[in-house]
C-alpha atoms as a printed R data frame, in Angstrom:
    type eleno elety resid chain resno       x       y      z
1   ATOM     1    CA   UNK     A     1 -62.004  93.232 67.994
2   ATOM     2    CA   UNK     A     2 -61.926  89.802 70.261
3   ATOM     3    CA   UNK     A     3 -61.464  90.391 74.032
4   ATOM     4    CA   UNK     A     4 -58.316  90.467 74.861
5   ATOM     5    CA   UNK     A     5 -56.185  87.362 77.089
6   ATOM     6    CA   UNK     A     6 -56.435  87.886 80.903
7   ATOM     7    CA   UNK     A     7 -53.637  87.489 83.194
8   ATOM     8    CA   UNK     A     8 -53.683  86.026 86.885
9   ATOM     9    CA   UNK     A     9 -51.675  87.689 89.640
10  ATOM    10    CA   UNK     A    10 -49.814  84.880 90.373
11  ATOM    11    CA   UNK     A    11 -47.531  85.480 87.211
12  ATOM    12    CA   UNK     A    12 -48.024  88.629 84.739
13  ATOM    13    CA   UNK     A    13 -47.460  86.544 81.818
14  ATOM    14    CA   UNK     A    14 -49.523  83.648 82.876
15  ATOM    15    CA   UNK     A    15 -52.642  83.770 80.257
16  ATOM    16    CA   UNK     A    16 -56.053  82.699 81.876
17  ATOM    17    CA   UNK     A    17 -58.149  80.797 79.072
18  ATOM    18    CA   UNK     A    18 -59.836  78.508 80.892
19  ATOM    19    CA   UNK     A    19 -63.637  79.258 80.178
20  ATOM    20    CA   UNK     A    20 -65.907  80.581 82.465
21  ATOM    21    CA   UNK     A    21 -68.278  77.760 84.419
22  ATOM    22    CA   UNK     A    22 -70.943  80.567 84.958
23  ATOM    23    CA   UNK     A    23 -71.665  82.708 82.461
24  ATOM    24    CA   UNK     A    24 -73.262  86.110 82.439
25  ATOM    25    CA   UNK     A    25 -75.764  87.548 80.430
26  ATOM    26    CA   UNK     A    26 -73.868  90.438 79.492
27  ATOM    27    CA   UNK     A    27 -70.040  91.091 79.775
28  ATOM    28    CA   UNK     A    28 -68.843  92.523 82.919
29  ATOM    29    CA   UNK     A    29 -66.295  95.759 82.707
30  ATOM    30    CA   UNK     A    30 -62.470  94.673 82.829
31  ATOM    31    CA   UNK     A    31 -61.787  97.198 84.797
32  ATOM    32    CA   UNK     A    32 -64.246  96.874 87.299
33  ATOM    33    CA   UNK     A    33 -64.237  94.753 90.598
34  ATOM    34    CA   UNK     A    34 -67.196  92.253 91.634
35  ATOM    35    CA   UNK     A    35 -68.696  94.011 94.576
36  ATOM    36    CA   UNK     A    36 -67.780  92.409 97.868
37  ATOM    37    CA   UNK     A    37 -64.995  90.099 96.511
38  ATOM    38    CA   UNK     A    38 -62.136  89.717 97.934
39  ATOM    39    CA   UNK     A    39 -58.935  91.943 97.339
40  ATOM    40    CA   UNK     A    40 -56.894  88.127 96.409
41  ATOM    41    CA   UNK     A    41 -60.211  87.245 94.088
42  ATOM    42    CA   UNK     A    42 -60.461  90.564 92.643
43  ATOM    43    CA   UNK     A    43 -60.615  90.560 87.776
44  ATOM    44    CA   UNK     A    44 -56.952  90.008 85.981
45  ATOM    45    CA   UNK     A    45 -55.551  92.551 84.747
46  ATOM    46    CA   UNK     A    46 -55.565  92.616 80.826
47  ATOM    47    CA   UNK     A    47 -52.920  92.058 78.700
48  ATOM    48    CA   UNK     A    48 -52.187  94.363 75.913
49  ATOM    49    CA   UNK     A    49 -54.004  93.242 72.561
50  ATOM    50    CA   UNK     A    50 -50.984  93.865 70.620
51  ATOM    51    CA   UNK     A    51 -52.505  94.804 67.760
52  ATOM    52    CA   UNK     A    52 -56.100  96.973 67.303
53  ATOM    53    CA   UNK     A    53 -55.437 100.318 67.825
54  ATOM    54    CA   UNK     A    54 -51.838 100.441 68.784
55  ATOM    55    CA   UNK     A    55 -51.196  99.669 64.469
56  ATOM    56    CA   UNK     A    56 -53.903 102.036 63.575
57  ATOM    57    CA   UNK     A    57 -40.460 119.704 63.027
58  ATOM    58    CA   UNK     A    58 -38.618 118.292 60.244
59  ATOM    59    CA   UNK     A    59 -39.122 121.883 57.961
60  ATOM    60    CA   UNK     A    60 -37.395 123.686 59.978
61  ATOM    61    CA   UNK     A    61 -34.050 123.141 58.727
62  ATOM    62    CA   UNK     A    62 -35.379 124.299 54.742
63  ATOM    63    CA   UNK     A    63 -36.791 127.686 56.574
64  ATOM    64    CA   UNK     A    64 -33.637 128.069 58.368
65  ATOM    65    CA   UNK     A    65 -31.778 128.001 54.598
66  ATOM    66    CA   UNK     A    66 -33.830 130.352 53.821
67  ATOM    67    CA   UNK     A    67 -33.239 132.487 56.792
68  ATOM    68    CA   UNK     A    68 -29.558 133.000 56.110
69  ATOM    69    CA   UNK     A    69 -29.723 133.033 52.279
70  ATOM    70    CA   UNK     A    70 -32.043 136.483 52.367
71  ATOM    71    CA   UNK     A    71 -31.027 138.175 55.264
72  ATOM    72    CA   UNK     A    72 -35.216 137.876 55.961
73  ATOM    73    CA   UNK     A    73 -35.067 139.697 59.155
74  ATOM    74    CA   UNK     A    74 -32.679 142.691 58.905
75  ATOM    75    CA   UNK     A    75 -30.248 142.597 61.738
76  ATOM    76    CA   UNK     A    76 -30.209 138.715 62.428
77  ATOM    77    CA   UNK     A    77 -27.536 136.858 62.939
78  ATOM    78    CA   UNK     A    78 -27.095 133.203 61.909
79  ATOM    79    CA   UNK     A    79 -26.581 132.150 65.653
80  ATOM    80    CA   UNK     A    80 -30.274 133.569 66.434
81  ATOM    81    CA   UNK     A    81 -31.947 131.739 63.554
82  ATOM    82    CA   UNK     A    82 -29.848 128.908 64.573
83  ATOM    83    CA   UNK     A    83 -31.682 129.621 68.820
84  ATOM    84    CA   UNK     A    84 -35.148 130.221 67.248
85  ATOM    85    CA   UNK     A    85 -34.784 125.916 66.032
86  ATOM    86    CA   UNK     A    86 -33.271 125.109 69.381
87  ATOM    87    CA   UNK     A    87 -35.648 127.249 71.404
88  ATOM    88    CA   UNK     A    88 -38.580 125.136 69.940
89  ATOM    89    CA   UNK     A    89 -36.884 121.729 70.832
90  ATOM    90    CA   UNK     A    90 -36.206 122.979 74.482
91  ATOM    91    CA   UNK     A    91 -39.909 124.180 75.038
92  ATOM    92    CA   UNK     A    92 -41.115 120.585 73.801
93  ATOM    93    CA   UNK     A    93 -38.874 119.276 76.579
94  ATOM    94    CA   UNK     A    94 -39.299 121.651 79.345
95  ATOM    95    CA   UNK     A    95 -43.277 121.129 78.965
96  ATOM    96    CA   UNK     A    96 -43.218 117.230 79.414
97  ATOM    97    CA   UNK     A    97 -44.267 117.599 83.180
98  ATOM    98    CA   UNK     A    98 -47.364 120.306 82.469
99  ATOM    99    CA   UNK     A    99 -48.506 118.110 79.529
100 ATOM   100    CA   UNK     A   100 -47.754 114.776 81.554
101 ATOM   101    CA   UNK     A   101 -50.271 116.535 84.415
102 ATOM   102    CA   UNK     A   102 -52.468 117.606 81.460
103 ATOM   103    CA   UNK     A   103 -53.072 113.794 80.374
104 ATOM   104    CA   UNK     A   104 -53.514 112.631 83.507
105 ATOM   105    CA   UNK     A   105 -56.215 115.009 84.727
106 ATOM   106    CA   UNK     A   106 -58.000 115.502 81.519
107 ATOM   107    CA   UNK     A   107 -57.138 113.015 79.397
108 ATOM   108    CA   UNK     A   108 -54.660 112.168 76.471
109 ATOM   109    CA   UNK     A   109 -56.887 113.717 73.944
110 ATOM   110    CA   UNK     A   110 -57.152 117.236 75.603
111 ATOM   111    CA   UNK     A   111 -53.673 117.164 76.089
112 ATOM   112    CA   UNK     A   112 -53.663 116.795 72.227
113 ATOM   113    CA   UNK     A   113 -55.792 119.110 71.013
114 ATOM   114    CA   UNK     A   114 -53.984 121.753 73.405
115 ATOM   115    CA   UNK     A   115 -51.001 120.843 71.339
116 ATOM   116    CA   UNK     A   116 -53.112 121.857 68.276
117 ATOM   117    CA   UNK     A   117 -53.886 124.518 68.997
118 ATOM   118    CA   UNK     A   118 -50.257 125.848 69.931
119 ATOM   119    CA   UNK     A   119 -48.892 124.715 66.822
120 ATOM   120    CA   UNK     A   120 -51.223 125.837 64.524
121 ATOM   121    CA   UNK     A   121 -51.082 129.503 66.576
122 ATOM   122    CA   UNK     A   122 -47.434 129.476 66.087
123 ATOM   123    CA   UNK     A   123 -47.501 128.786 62.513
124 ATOM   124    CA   UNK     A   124 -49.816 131.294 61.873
125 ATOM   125    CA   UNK     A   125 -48.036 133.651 63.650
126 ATOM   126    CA   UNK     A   126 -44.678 133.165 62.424
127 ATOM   127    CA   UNK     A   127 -46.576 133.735 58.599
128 ATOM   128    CA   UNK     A   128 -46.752 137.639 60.126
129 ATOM   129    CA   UNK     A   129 -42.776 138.068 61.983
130 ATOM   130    CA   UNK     A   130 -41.277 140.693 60.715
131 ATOM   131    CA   UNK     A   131 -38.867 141.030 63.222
132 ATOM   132    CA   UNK     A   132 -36.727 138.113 64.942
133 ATOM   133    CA   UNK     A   133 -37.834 138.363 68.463
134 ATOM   134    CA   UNK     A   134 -41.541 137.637 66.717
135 ATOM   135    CA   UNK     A   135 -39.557 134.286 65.253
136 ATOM   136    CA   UNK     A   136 -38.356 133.776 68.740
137 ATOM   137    CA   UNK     A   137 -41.821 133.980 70.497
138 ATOM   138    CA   UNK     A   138 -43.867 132.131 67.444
139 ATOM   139    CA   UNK     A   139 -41.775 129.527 65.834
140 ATOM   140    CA   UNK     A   140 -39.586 129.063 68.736
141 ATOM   141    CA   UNK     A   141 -41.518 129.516 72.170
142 ATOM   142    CA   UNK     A   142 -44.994 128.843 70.786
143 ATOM   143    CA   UNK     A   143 -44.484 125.999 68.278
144 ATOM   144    CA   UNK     A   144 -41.978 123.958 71.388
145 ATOM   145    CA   UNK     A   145 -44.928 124.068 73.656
146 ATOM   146    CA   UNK     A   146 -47.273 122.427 71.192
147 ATOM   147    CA   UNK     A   147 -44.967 119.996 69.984
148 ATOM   148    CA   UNK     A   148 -44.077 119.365 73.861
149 ATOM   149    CA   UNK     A   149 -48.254 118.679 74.323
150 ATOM   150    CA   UNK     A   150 -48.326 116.595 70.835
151 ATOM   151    CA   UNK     A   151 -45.317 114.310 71.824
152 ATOM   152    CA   UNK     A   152 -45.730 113.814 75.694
153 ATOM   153    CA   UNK     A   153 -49.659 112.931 74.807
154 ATOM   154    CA   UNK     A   154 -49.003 110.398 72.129
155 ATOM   155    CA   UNK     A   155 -45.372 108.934 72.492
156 ATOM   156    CA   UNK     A   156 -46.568 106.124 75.713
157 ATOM   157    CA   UNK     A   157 -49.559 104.911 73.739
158 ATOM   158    CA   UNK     A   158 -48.519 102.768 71.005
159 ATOM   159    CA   UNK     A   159 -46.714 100.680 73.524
160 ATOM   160    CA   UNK     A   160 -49.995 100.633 75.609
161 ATOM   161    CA   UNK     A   161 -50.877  98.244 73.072
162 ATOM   162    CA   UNK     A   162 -48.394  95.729 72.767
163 ATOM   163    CA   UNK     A   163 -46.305  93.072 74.725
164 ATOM   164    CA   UNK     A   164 -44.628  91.422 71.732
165 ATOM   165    CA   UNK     A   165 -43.074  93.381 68.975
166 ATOM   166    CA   UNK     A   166 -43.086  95.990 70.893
167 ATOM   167    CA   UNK     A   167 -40.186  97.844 69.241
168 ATOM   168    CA   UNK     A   168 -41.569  97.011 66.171
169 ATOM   169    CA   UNK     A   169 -44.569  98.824 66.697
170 ATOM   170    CA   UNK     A   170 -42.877 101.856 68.331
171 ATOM   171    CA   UNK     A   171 -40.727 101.689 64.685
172 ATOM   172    CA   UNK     A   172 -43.354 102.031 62.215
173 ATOM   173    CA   UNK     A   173 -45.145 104.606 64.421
174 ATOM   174    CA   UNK     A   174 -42.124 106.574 64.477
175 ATOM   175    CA   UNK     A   175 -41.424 106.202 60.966
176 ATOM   176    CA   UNK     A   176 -44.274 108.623 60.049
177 ATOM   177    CA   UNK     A   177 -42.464 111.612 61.235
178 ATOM   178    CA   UNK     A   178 -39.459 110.408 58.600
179 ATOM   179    CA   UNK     A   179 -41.888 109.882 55.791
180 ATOM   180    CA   UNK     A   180 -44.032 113.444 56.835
181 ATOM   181    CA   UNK     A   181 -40.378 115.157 56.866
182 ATOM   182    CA   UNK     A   182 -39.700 113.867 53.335
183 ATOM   183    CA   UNK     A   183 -42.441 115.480 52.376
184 ATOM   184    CA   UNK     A   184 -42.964 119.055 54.345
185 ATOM   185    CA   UNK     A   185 -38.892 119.030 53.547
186 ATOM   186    CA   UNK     A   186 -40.218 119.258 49.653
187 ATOM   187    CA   UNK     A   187 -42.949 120.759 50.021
188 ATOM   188    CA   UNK     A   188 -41.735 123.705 52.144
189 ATOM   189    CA   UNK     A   189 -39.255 124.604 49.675
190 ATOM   190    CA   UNK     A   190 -41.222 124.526 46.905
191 ATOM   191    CA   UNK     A   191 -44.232 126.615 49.049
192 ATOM   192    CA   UNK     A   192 -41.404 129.330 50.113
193 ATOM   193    CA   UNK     A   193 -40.210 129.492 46.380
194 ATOM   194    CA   UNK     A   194 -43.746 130.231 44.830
195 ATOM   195    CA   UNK     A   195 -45.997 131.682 47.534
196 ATOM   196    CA   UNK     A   196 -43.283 133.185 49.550
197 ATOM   197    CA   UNK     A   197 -42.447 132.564 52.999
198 ATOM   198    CA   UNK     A   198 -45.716 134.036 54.579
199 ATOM   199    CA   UNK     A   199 -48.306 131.625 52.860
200 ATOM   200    CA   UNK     A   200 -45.510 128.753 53.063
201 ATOM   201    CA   UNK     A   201 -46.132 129.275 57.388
202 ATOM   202    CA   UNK     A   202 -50.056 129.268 56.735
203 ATOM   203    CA   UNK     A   203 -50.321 126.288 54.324
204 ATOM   204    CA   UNK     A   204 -48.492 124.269 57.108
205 ATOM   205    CA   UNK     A   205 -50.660 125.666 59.667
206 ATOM   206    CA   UNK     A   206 -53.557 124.857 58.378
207 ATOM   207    CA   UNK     A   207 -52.268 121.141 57.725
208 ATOM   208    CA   UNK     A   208 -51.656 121.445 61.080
209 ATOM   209    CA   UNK     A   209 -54.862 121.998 62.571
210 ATOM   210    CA   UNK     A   210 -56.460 119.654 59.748
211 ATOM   211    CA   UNK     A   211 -54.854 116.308 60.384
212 ATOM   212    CA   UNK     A   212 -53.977 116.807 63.639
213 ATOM   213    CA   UNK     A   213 -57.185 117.610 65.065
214 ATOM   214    CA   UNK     A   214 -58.256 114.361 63.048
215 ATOM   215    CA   UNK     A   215 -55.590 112.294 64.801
216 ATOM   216    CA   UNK     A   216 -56.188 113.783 68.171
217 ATOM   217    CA   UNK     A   217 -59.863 113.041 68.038
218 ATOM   218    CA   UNK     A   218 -59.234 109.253 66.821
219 ATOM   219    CA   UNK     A   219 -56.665 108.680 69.721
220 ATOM   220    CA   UNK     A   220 -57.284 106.030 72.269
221 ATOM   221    CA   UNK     A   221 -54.909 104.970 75.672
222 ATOM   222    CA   UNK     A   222 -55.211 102.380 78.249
223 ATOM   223    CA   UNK     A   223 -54.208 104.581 80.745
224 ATOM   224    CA   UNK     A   224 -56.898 104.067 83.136
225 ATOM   225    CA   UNK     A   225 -56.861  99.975 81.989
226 ATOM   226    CA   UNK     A   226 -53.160  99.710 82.600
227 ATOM   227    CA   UNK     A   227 -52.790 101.885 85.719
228 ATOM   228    CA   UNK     A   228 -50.484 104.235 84.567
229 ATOM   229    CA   UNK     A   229 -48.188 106.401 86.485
230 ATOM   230    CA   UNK     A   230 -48.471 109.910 85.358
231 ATOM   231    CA   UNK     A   231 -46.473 111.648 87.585
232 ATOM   232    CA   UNK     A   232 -45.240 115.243 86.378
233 ATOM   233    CA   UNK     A   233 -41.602 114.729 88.140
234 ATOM   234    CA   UNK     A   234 -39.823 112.113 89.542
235 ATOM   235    CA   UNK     A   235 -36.930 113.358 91.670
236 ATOM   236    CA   UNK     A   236 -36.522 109.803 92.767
237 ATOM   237    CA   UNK     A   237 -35.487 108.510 89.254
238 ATOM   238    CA   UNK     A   238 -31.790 110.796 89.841
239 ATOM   239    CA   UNK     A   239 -30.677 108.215 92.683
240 ATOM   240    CA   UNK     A   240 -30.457 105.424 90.396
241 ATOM   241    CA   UNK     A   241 -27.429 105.052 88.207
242 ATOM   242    CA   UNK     A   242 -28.887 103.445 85.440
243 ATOM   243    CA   UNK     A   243 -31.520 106.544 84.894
244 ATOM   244    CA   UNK     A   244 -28.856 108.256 84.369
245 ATOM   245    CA   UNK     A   245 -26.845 106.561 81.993
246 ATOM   246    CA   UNK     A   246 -29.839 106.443 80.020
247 ATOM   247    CA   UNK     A   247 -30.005 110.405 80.298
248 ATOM   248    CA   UNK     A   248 -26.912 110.615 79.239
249 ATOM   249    CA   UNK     A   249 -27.313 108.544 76.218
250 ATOM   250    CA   UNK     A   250 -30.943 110.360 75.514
251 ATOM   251    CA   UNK     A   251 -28.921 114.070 75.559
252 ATOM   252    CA   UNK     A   252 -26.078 112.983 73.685
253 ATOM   253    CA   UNK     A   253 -28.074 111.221 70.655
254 ATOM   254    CA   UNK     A   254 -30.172 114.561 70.667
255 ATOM   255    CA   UNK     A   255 -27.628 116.703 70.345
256 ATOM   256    CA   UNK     A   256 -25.990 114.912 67.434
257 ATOM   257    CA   UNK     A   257 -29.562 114.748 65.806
258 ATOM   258    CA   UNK     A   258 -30.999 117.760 65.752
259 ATOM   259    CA   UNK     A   259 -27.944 119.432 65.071
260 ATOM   260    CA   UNK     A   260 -27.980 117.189 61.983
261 ATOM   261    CA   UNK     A   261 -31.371 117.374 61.380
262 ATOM   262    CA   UNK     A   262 -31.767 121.653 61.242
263 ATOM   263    CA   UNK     A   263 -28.471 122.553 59.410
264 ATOM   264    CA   UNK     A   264 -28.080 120.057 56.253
265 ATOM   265    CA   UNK     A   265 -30.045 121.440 54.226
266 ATOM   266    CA   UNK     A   266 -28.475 124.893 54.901
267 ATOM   267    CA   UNK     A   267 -24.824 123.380 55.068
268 ATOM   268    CA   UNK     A   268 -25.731 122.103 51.659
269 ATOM   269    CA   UNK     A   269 -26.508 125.536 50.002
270 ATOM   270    CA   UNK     A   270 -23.680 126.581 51.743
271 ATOM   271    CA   UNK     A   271 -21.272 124.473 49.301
272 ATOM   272    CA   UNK     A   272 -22.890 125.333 46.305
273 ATOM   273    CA   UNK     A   273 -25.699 123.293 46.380
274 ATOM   274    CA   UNK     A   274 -29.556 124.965 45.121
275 ATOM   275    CA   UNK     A   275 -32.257 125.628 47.994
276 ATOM   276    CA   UNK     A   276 -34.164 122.587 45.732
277 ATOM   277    CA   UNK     A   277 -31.090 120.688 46.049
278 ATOM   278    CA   UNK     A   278 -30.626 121.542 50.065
279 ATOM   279    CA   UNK     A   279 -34.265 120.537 50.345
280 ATOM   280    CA   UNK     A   280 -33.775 116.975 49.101
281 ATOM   281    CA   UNK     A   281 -30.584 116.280 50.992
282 ATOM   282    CA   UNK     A   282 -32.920 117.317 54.398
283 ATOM   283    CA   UNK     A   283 -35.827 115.111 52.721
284 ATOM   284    CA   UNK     A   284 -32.990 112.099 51.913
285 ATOM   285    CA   UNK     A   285 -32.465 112.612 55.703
286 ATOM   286    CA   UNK     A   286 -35.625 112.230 56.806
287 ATOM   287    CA   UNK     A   287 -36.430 108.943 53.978
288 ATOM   288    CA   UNK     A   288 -33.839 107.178 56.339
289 ATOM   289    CA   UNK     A   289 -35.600 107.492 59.250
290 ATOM   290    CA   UNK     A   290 -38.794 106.369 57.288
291 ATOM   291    CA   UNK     A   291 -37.242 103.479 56.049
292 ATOM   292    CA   UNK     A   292 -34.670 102.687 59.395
293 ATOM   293    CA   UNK     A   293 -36.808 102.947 62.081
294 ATOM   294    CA   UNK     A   294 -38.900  99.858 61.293
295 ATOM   295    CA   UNK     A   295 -35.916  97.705 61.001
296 ATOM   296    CA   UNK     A   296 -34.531  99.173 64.630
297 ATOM   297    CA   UNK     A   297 -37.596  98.033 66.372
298 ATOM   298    CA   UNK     A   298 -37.686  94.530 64.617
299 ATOM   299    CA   UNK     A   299 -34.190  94.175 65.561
300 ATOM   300    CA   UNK     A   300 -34.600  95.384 68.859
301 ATOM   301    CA   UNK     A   301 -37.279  93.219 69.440
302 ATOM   302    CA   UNK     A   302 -34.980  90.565 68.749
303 ATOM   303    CA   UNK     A   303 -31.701  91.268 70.142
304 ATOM   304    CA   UNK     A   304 -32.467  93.469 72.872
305 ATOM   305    CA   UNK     A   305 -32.960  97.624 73.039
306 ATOM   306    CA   UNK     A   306 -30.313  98.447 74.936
307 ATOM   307    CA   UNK     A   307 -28.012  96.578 73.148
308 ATOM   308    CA   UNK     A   308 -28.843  97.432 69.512
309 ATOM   309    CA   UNK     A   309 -29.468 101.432 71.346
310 ATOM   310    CA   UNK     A   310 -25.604 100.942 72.478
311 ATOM   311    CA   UNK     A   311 -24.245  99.824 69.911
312 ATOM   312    CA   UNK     A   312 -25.861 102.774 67.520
């Protein structure tokens, strides 16, 4: 991949390509400082390549149609299946600062692969519940902390990579988990409706570990190039009003969505529909997201995030 434009820091958009009138022998480290230059004369920072890299638990709502179809764990009620989904999504949130302190210390692949390893522990377990306070513990508590380590560790790098298009970028990215819903949606079904429940958990766990591992590994930030701030917490960020409007927005969109996103498929056997049936409405779901999120970002790219986010 060609080096990437330099910037001056006279003006961060200001592209240096004027050529260098003495040339090394080998290429110098863009991250490193000439020794005994000047803090005014010190390298540009580098701009984003956009491009290279940067382009390189949507189930749960099937096993939760399941849940209150069979009566699977005698003595539950439909509000703690309903927890066990919520549980998982609160644990992914709660994390953020431990797995923000995780990345910075150790590294955005550790952080990763500690995600991993949750997950896949949580899936495996859940294969072996036979009670709901084991659901509450493996799918729920478990499975939230690895997603928490899996999202915080990946979601800042894609735009790492890009100045234009941004949005676009953070679009298709996010459009996998649409397209991989589609298909666990289908999947799961049809693994709970052959192999039972049990081996439906383990299959997915062992997907888990497989391709994530494989994605963890290939992972690459610009943390260090960038600068990053990785702070765990931010009390700061309350005082300003904006921050907070934004919060707002953020925990208003999420409840709408996961709500959504966990109970279609079981709203839809509740009206007469098949589990098969419930399983494509929750894939249909998930197809839109495949297909929408690309056009958000170019849109947004184009118009402006905040508006196109307000106006959604």
């Amino acid at each position: 991949m060609p080096s990437p434009p330099r910037v001056t820091h006279d003006d961060d958009r200001k592209i240096d390509t004027s050529p260098a009138t003495e040339p090394s022998p080998s290429r110098q480290d863009p991250e490193k400082t000439t020794t005994g230059q000047d803090s005014s004369e010190r390298a540009p920072t580098e701009l984003p390549p956009n491009g290279g890299y940067g382009w390189v638990n949507s189930s749960y709502g099937v096993f939760l149609s399941y849940y209150l179809d069979n009566n699977y764990y005698a003595g539950a009620t439909a509000r703690d299946f309903a927890f066990v989904g919520g549980l998982s999504i609160s644990q992914a949130l709660l994390i953020s600062p431990l797995a923000t302190t995780t990345t910075r210390l150790y590294g955005t692949n550790v952080t990763l692969l500690i995600g991993v390893f949750l997950e896949t522990v949580a899936l495996i377990g859940a294969s072996f519940a036979h009670k709901i306070w084991h659901l509450f513990l493996s799918q729920g508590v478990c499975f939230g902390l690895g997603m928490g380590f899996l999202f915080v560790g990946s979601v800042g790098v894609v735009p790492q990579w890009f100045t234009t298009k941004r949005s676009l970028a953070n679009g298709i990215a996010t459009a996998g988990s649409g397209i991989g819903g589609l298909m666990y949606s289908l999947a799961t079904n049809a693994m709970i409706q052959s192999l039972g429940i049990g081996w439906a958990f383990r299959i997915l766990g062992i997907l888990a570990v497989t391709v994530n591992t494989v994605c963890a590994l290939l992972m690459k930030d610009r943390n260090k190039r960038i600068g990053a701030n990785q702070s765990a917490f931010d009390y700061t960020m309350f005082k300003r009003l904006e921050f907070l409007l934004v919060l707002g927005w953020g925990f208003f969109s999420m409840l709408g969505y996961i709500v959504l996103l966990f109970s279609l498929p079981s709203y839809a056997t509740s009206i007469g529909l098949s589990p098969k049936q419930g399983s494509i409405v929750g894939a249909l779901l998930n197809l839109g997201q495949g297909l929408g999120r690309p056009i958000v970002g170019m849109v947004s790219d184009n118009a402006g995030r905040i508006n196109i986010a307000g106006s959604l």
